[in-house]
Structure formats: C-alpha cells, structure tokens
Amino acid sequence: MSKKIRVIYLYLVCLISLFLIVGAIISSVNYFAQYFFPTNSYSYSSFGDRKIELENDKIENLRNGISSLALLAVSTPLFIYHWKKVETERKEMEV
Amino acid sequence: MFNIGIVIIGILSVVLPLAISILIIVAIVKAVQANKKEDSFEKFESSIRSFYVYLILICFLFGTIGSTIYLFDSGMNLLLPKKESRTSSYYDYSSKNYDSLTKASPTLSVISKDNAEKNSNIVDLFTALAFLTVSLTIFIYHSKIAKENFDYKKEQKLTEKIV
C-alpha cells in the first residue's frame, strides 16, 4: 500500500509543479512585456504625476516578473526531480 | 480585450484543484479495486500513469486551442486597431485648477492612449505566444508518452495471448 501512496504522491507533485511552471512562464512573460511596453495611458493626471506613475508601474511589473521567475526557479527543479524519480522507478520495474 | 489574469487564475484556481481531486479519486478507486482483485503494483502504476498523462493531454489541448484563439485575437487587434471618434471629449487636466477646464488639443493624451492600446496588444501577443509554446511543448511531450504507453500495453497483451 505504501508503494501505491508513493506513486500517487509522485504523480501529484508532477502535476502541481507542471501547472506552476506553466503559470510562472506565462505570468513572467506578461509582466516583463508590460515592463518594456507600458499599458497605462494616464490621461487624467498632470505630466509630472504621469512620469512618476509610469516609473512606479515599471517597478511593480519588474517586481512581479522577478517573483514569477522565482516561482519558475523553484517549481522546475521540483518537477524534474519527481519526474526523474517516476521514470527511474518505472524502468526498474520493467527490468 | 482578453485579460491574462483570468487565464492564470483560471489555470491555478479552477483547473488545478479539479485535476488534483480527479486524480486522487481515481487513484483511491484504483487502489481499492487492485486490493480486491489482488492486482499487481505494476498495473496500478501504469493505470495511474496513463490517467495522469491523459489528464495533462486534455488540459493542454484546451490550452493550445485557447492560446491560438488568443494569439489570433491579439494579432488582429494589433494589425487592425479599432478607430475611436476623437470629437469633443478631451479635456486638459494638466493644470491642477479644475474649475477652469479648457478644451485641450488632443495631441498628448490621445497619443499616449493610442500607444497604451498598442502596447497592450503587444503584451497580449507575447503572452499568447508564450502560452501557445508552453502548452504545445507539454502536449507533444505527453502525447509521445501516451503513445509509448499504448504500444507497451499492446505488446504486453500480445505476449499474454502468445503465452
């Protein structure tokens, strides 16, 4: 029974980390694209305020992009480690 | 305009818990069945594996379809932007004296708005491209695994028949 629970655990971690990887890649691309191509128009603030708002938005996007990259950096090794475990155990079973 | 936040929240908060709960339920059912039939551990592992693979395949098939539609949508918005009527609704708020609202020349605010829309479409395009690339890669990789599994099971059945 413990072997079965182990298998379920391994596949579950692979599934969760794979979804995390996808989410992290998409959000990091989105935030870095927003960093290089600002999307807010600021048409109702004065020119000085607009500049400050633009700078703040850029910093916010950069921060979010870096946190998405951190998520990617954590979830990718997690997925690779568990997927390798699954594959090696499967090969051992086949032999 | 399609919001990327909806996609990410959709993936992480709806699809993922659903997929996990389905995987757990199937695993429990399979484990109970295996205990009843005294099936081998190998069969249990292969059924969980094939379920995992097909779950990912279906998720990323829809991901590929959705991202393709999203890519076309943002590409069309970038190539053929909607034209807005710029008649009487532009006022200059730059002088902080709001009592004397003067009608402004539409240059500064309109250009920044146009640029913002264009940039937003570019961001959408990049995001859609990333989504499509990732989902297509994962889909192809897992479809290969599914094919290998299918072939392996076919071989096993054949050898069982021969024996």
Short mmCIF file of C-alpha atoms in Angstrom, two decimals:
data_model
loop_
_atom_site.label_atom_id
_atom_site.label_comp_id
_atom_site.label_asym_id
_atom_site.label_seq_id
_atom_site.Cartn_x
_atom_site.Cartn_y
_atom_site.Cartn_z
CA MET A 1 0.00 0.00 0.00
CA SER A 2 2.85 2.42 0.82
CA LYS A 3 4.22 1.92 -2.68
CA LYS A 4 0.87 2.90 -4.14
CA ILE A 5 0.70 6.03 -1.98
CA ARG A 6 4.22 6.88 -3.11
CA VAL A 7 3.19 6.58 -6.77
CA ILE A 8 0.17 8.82 -6.19
CA TYR A 9 2.35 11.34 -4.38
CA LEU A 10 4.94 11.41 -7.19
CA TYR A 11 2.36 11.94 -9.93
CA LEU A 12 0.50 14.53 -7.86
CA VAL A 13 3.67 16.58 -7.29
CA CYS A 14 4.48 16.33 -11.01
CA LEU A 15 1.00 17.58 -11.91
CA ILE A 16 1.06 20.52 -9.48
CA SER A 17 4.61 21.57 -10.36
CA LEU A 18 3.85 21.35 -14.09
CA PHE A 19 0.88 23.70 -13.69
CA LEU A 20 3.02 26.01 -11.56
CA ILE A 21 5.70 26.05 -14.27
CA VAL A 22 3.14 26.97 -16.93
CA GLY A 23 1.61 29.72 -14.75
CA ALA A 24 5.04 31.11 -13.87
CA ILE A 25 6.20 31.20 -17.51
CA ILE A 26 3.03 32.93 -18.72
CA SER A 27 2.97 35.49 -15.91
CA SER A 28 6.70 36.28 -16.17
CA VAL A 29 6.38 36.85 -19.94
CA ASN A 30 3.31 39.03 -19.29
CA TYR A 31 4.99 41.16 -16.60
CA PHE A 32 8.24 41.62 -18.50
CA ALA A 33 6.31 42.54 -21.64
CA GLN A 34 4.36 45.10 -19.57
CA TYR A 35 7.69 46.38 -18.23
CA PHE A 36 9.01 47.04 -21.73
CA PHE A 37 5.65 48.14 -23.21
CA PRO A 38 3.73 50.12 -20.57
CA THR A 39 -0.02 49.73 -20.99
CA ASN A 40 -1.49 52.53 -18.85
CA SER A 41 -2.36 55.81 -20.54
CA TYR A 42 -2.56 58.23 -17.51
CA SER A 43 -4.59 60.75 -19.43
CA TYR A 44 -6.14 62.32 -16.33
CA SER A 45 -3.00 63.20 -14.39
CA SER A 46 -0.54 66.00 -14.85
CA PHE A 47 2.69 65.37 -16.72
CA GLY A 48 4.89 65.09 -13.61
CA ASP A 49 2.45 62.66 -11.93
CA ARG A 50 2.26 60.67 -15.13
CA LYS A 51 6.02 60.17 -15.15
CA ILE A 52 6.03 59.03 -11.51
CA GLU A 53 3.07 56.68 -12.15
CA LEU A 54 4.87 55.22 -15.16
CA GLU A 55 8.02 54.64 -13.12
CA ASN A 56 6.01 53.05 -10.28
CA ASP A 57 4.20 50.79 -12.73
CA LYS A 58 7.50 49.75 -14.27
CA ILE A 59 8.94 48.89 -10.83
CA GLU A 60 5.76 46.97 -9.93
CA ASN A 61 5.92 44.97 -13.18
CA LEU A 62 9.61 44.25 -12.67
CA ARG A 63 8.95 43.01 -9.11
CA ASN A 64 6.08 40.79 -10.26
CA GLY A 65 8.19 39.45 -13.13
CA ILE A 66 11.04 38.57 -10.80
CA SER A 67 8.69 36.84 -8.34
CA SER A 68 7.26 34.82 -11.26
CA LEU A 69 10.82 33.86 -12.23
CA ALA A 70 11.44 32.81 -8.63
CA LEU A 71 8.35 30.60 -8.79
CA LEU A 72 9.67 29.12 -12.03
CA ALA A 73 13.11 28.56 -10.48
CA VAL A 74 11.52 26.66 -7.58
CA SER A 75 8.93 24.62 -9.48
CA THR A 76 11.16 23.48 -12.38
CA PRO A 77 13.71 21.53 -10.26
CA LEU A 78 10.80 20.15 -8.24
CA PHE A 79 9.17 18.81 -11.39
CA ILE A 80 12.42 17.48 -12.87
CA TYR A 81 13.39 15.68 -9.63
CA HIS A 82 9.99 14.00 -9.20
CA TRP A 83 9.61 13.13 -12.88
CA LYS A 84 13.08 11.53 -12.86
CA LYS A 85 12.04 9.51 -9.80
CA VAL A 86 8.93 8.33 -11.63
CA GLU A 87 10.91 7.36 -14.72
CA THR A 88 13.70 5.54 -12.85
CA GLU A 89 11.23 3.57 -10.73
CA ARG A 90 9.30 2.63 -13.84
CA LYS A 91 12.47 1.44 -15.58
CA GLU A 92 13.44 -0.59 -12.52
CA MET A 93 10.01 -2.20 -12.58
CA GLU A 94 10.27 -3.05 -16.29
CA VAL A 95 13.68 -4.69 -15.73
CA MET B 1 -9.87 42.58 -24.52
CA PHE B 2 -8.79 39.27 -23.09
CA ASN B 3 -7.22 39.59 -19.65
CA ILE B 4 -4.24 37.38 -18.86
CA GLY B 5 -5.13 37.43 -15.17
CA ILE B 6 -8.26 35.42 -15.98
CA VAL B 7 -6.15 32.77 -17.74
CA ILE B 8 -3.68 32.38 -14.88
CA ILE B 9 -6.31 32.46 -12.14
CA GLY B 10 -8.38 30.04 -14.23
CA ILE B 11 -5.49 27.62 -14.52
CA LEU B 12 -4.34 27.83 -10.93
CA SER B 13 -7.63 28.06 -9.07
CA VAL B 14 -10.13 26.07 -11.16
CA VAL B 15 -8.38 23.55 -13.39
CA LEU B 16 -5.62 22.56 -10.97
CA PRO B 17 -7.78 21.68 -7.92
CA LEU B 18 -10.21 19.91 -10.24
CA ALA B 19 -7.42 17.89 -11.83
CA ILE B 20 -5.88 17.05 -8.45
CA SER B 21 -9.19 15.95 -6.95
CA ILE B 22 -9.99 13.79 -10.02
CA LEU B 23 -6.51 12.23 -9.85
CA ILE B 24 -6.90 11.46 -6.12
CA ILE B 25 -10.40 9.97 -6.58
CA VAL B 26 -9.26 7.77 -9.47
CA ALA B 27 -6.17 6.71 -7.52
CA ILE B 28 -8.27 5.70 -4.50
CA VAL B 29 -10.77 3.81 -6.67
CA LYS B 30 -7.95 2.03 -8.50
CA ALA B 31 -6.21 1.18 -5.22
CA VAL B 32 -9.42 -0.31 -3.80
CA GLN B 33 -10.04 -2.28 -6.99
CA ALA B 34 -6.45 -3.50 -7.04
CA ASN B 35 -6.72 -4.69 -3.44
CA LYS B 36 -9.96 -6.53 -4.23
CA LYS B 37 -8.57 -8.19 -7.35
CA GLU B 38 -5.10 -8.59 -5.84
CA ASP B 39 -3.68 -6.87 -8.89
CA SER B 40 -0.01 -6.22 -9.26
CA PHE B 41 1.65 -2.96 -8.35
CA GLU B 42 2.79 -2.62 -11.96
CA LYS B 43 -0.78 -2.48 -13.26
CA PHE B 44 -1.74 0.08 -10.63
CA GLU B 45 1.24 2.28 -11.56
CA SER B 46 0.54 2.08 -15.27
CA SER B 47 -3.14 2.97 -14.83
CA ILE B 48 -2.27 5.98 -12.65
CA ARG B 49 0.39 6.98 -15.17
CA SER B 50 -1.96 6.75 -18.14
CA PHE B 51 -4.60 8.71 -16.24
CA TYR B 52 -2.05 11.42 -15.38
CA VAL B 53 -0.87 11.61 -18.98
CA TYR B 54 -4.39 11.86 -20.44
CA LEU B 55 -5.38 14.47 -17.83
CA ILE B 56 -2.44 16.63 -18.88
CA LEU B 57 -3.16 15.98 -22.55
CA ILE B 58 -6.75 17.22 -22.27
CA CYS B 59 -5.77 20.26 -20.16
CA PHE B 60 -3.07 21.35 -22.59
CA LEU B 61 -5.14 20.55 -25.67
CA PHE B 62 -7.65 23.13 -24.47
CA GLY B 63 -4.70 25.36 -23.51
CA THR B 64 -3.37 25.13 -27.08
CA ILE B 65 -6.77 25.89 -28.58
CA GLY B 66 -7.37 28.82 -26.21
CA SER B 67 -3.92 30.31 -26.73
CA THR B 68 -4.25 30.02 -30.53
CA ILE B 69 -7.54 31.93 -30.41
CA TYR B 70 -5.95 34.47 -28.04
CA LEU B 71 -2.95 34.82 -30.37
CA PHE B 72 -5.14 35.46 -33.41
CA ASP B 73 -7.30 37.90 -31.46
CA SER B 74 -4.37 39.98 -30.21
CA GLY B 75 -2.66 39.80 -33.62
CA MET B 76 -5.79 41.08 -35.35
CA ASN B 77 -6.16 43.86 -32.75
CA LEU B 78 -2.56 44.87 -33.40
CA LEU B 79 -2.88 44.80 -37.20
CA LEU B 80 -6.36 46.30 -37.42
CA PRO B 81 -6.84 48.62 -34.43
CA LYS B 82 -10.29 49.97 -33.67
CA LYS B 83 -10.70 53.62 -34.63
CA GLU B 84 -12.22 55.87 -32.00
CA SER B 85 -14.02 59.09 -32.70
CA ARG B 86 -11.98 61.96 -31.28
CA THR B 87 -14.50 64.74 -31.15
CA SER B 88 -15.36 66.70 -28.05
CA SER B 89 -14.44 64.58 -25.07
CA TYR B 90 -10.82 65.59 -24.47
CA TYR B 91 -10.08 67.99 -21.71
CA ASP B 92 -6.76 69.06 -20.32
CA TYR B 93 -6.41 68.15 -16.63
CA SER B 94 -2.74 69.05 -16.52
CA SER B 95 -3.28 72.42 -14.94
CA LYS B 96 -4.48 71.47 -11.46
CA ASN B 97 -7.06 74.23 -11.49
CA TYR B 98 -10.08 72.04 -12.23
CA ASP B 99 -12.53 74.95 -12.18
CA SER B 100 -11.27 76.25 -15.45
CA LEU B 101 -11.49 73.21 -17.66
CA THR B 102 -10.24 74.19 -21.02
CA LYS B 103 -10.72 72.16 -24.11
CA ALA B 104 -7.31 70.75 -24.98
CA SER B 105 -5.67 69.89 -28.20
CA PRO B 106 -5.96 66.10 -28.33
CA THR B 107 -2.27 65.55 -29.03
CA LEU B 108 -0.63 64.48 -25.77
CA SER B 109 -3.37 62.46 -24.07
CA VAL B 110 -4.62 60.87 -27.32
CA ILE B 111 -1.17 59.77 -28.40
CA SER B 112 -0.43 58.24 -25.03
CA LYS B 113 -3.81 56.43 -25.10
CA ASP B 114 -3.10 55.07 -28.59
CA ASN B 115 0.34 53.97 -27.51
CA ALA B 116 -1.08 52.33 -24.43
CA GLU B 117 -3.58 50.35 -26.52
CA LYS B 118 -0.88 49.31 -28.96
CA ASN B 119 1.42 48.25 -26.11
CA SER B 120 -1.42 46.33 -24.51
CA ASN B 121 -1.94 44.41 -27.75
CA ILE B 122 1.80 43.70 -27.97
CA VAL B 123 1.79 42.40 -24.38
CA ASP B 124 -1.20 40.18 -25.20
CA LEU B 125 0.58 38.88 -28.30
CA PHE B 126 3.71 37.96 -26.33
CA THR B 127 1.67 36.30 -23.60
CA ALA B 128 -0.38 34.31 -26.10
CA LEU B 129 2.79 33.22 -27.86
CA ALA B 130 4.35 32.07 -24.57
CA PHE B 131 1.15 30.23 -23.60
CA LEU B 132 0.94 28.53 -27.00
CA THR B 133 4.62 27.50 -26.97
CA VAL B 134 4.46 26.06 -23.46
CA SER B 135 1.17 24.23 -23.90
CA LEU B 136 2.14 22.83 -27.30
CA THR B 137 5.50 21.58 -25.99
CA ILE B 138 3.90 19.89 -22.98
CA PHE B 139 1.15 18.44 -25.18
CA ILE B 140 3.62 16.94 -27.69
CA TYR B 141 5.86 15.52 -24.94
CA HIS B 142 2.94 13.86 -23.15
CA SER B 143 1.37 12.59 -26.36
CA LYS B 144 4.65 10.76 -27.04
CA ILE B 145 4.48 9.22 -23.56
CA ALA B 146 0.86 8.21 -24.15
CA LYS B 147 1.83 6.58 -27.45
CA GLU B 148 4.69 4.68 -25.77
CA ASN B 149 2.31 3.50 -23.06
CA PHE B 150 -0.22 2.39 -25.64
CA ASP B 151 2.41 0.46 -27.61
CA TYR B 152 3.78 -1.12 -24.41
CA LYS B 153 0.30 -2.28 -23.36
CA LYS B 154 -0.33 -3.68 -26.85
CA GLU B 155 2.93 -5.65 -26.67
CA GLN B 156 2.02 -6.95 -23.21
CA LYS B 157 -1.39 -8.13 -24.41
CA LEU B 158 0.19 -9.86 -27.40
CA THR B 159 2.76 -11.67 -25.23
CA GLU B 160 -0.02 -12.68 -22.81
CA LYS B 161 -2.01 -14.11 -25.74
CA ILE B 162 1.02 -15.99 -27.07
CA VAL B 163 1.80 -17.44 -23.64
#
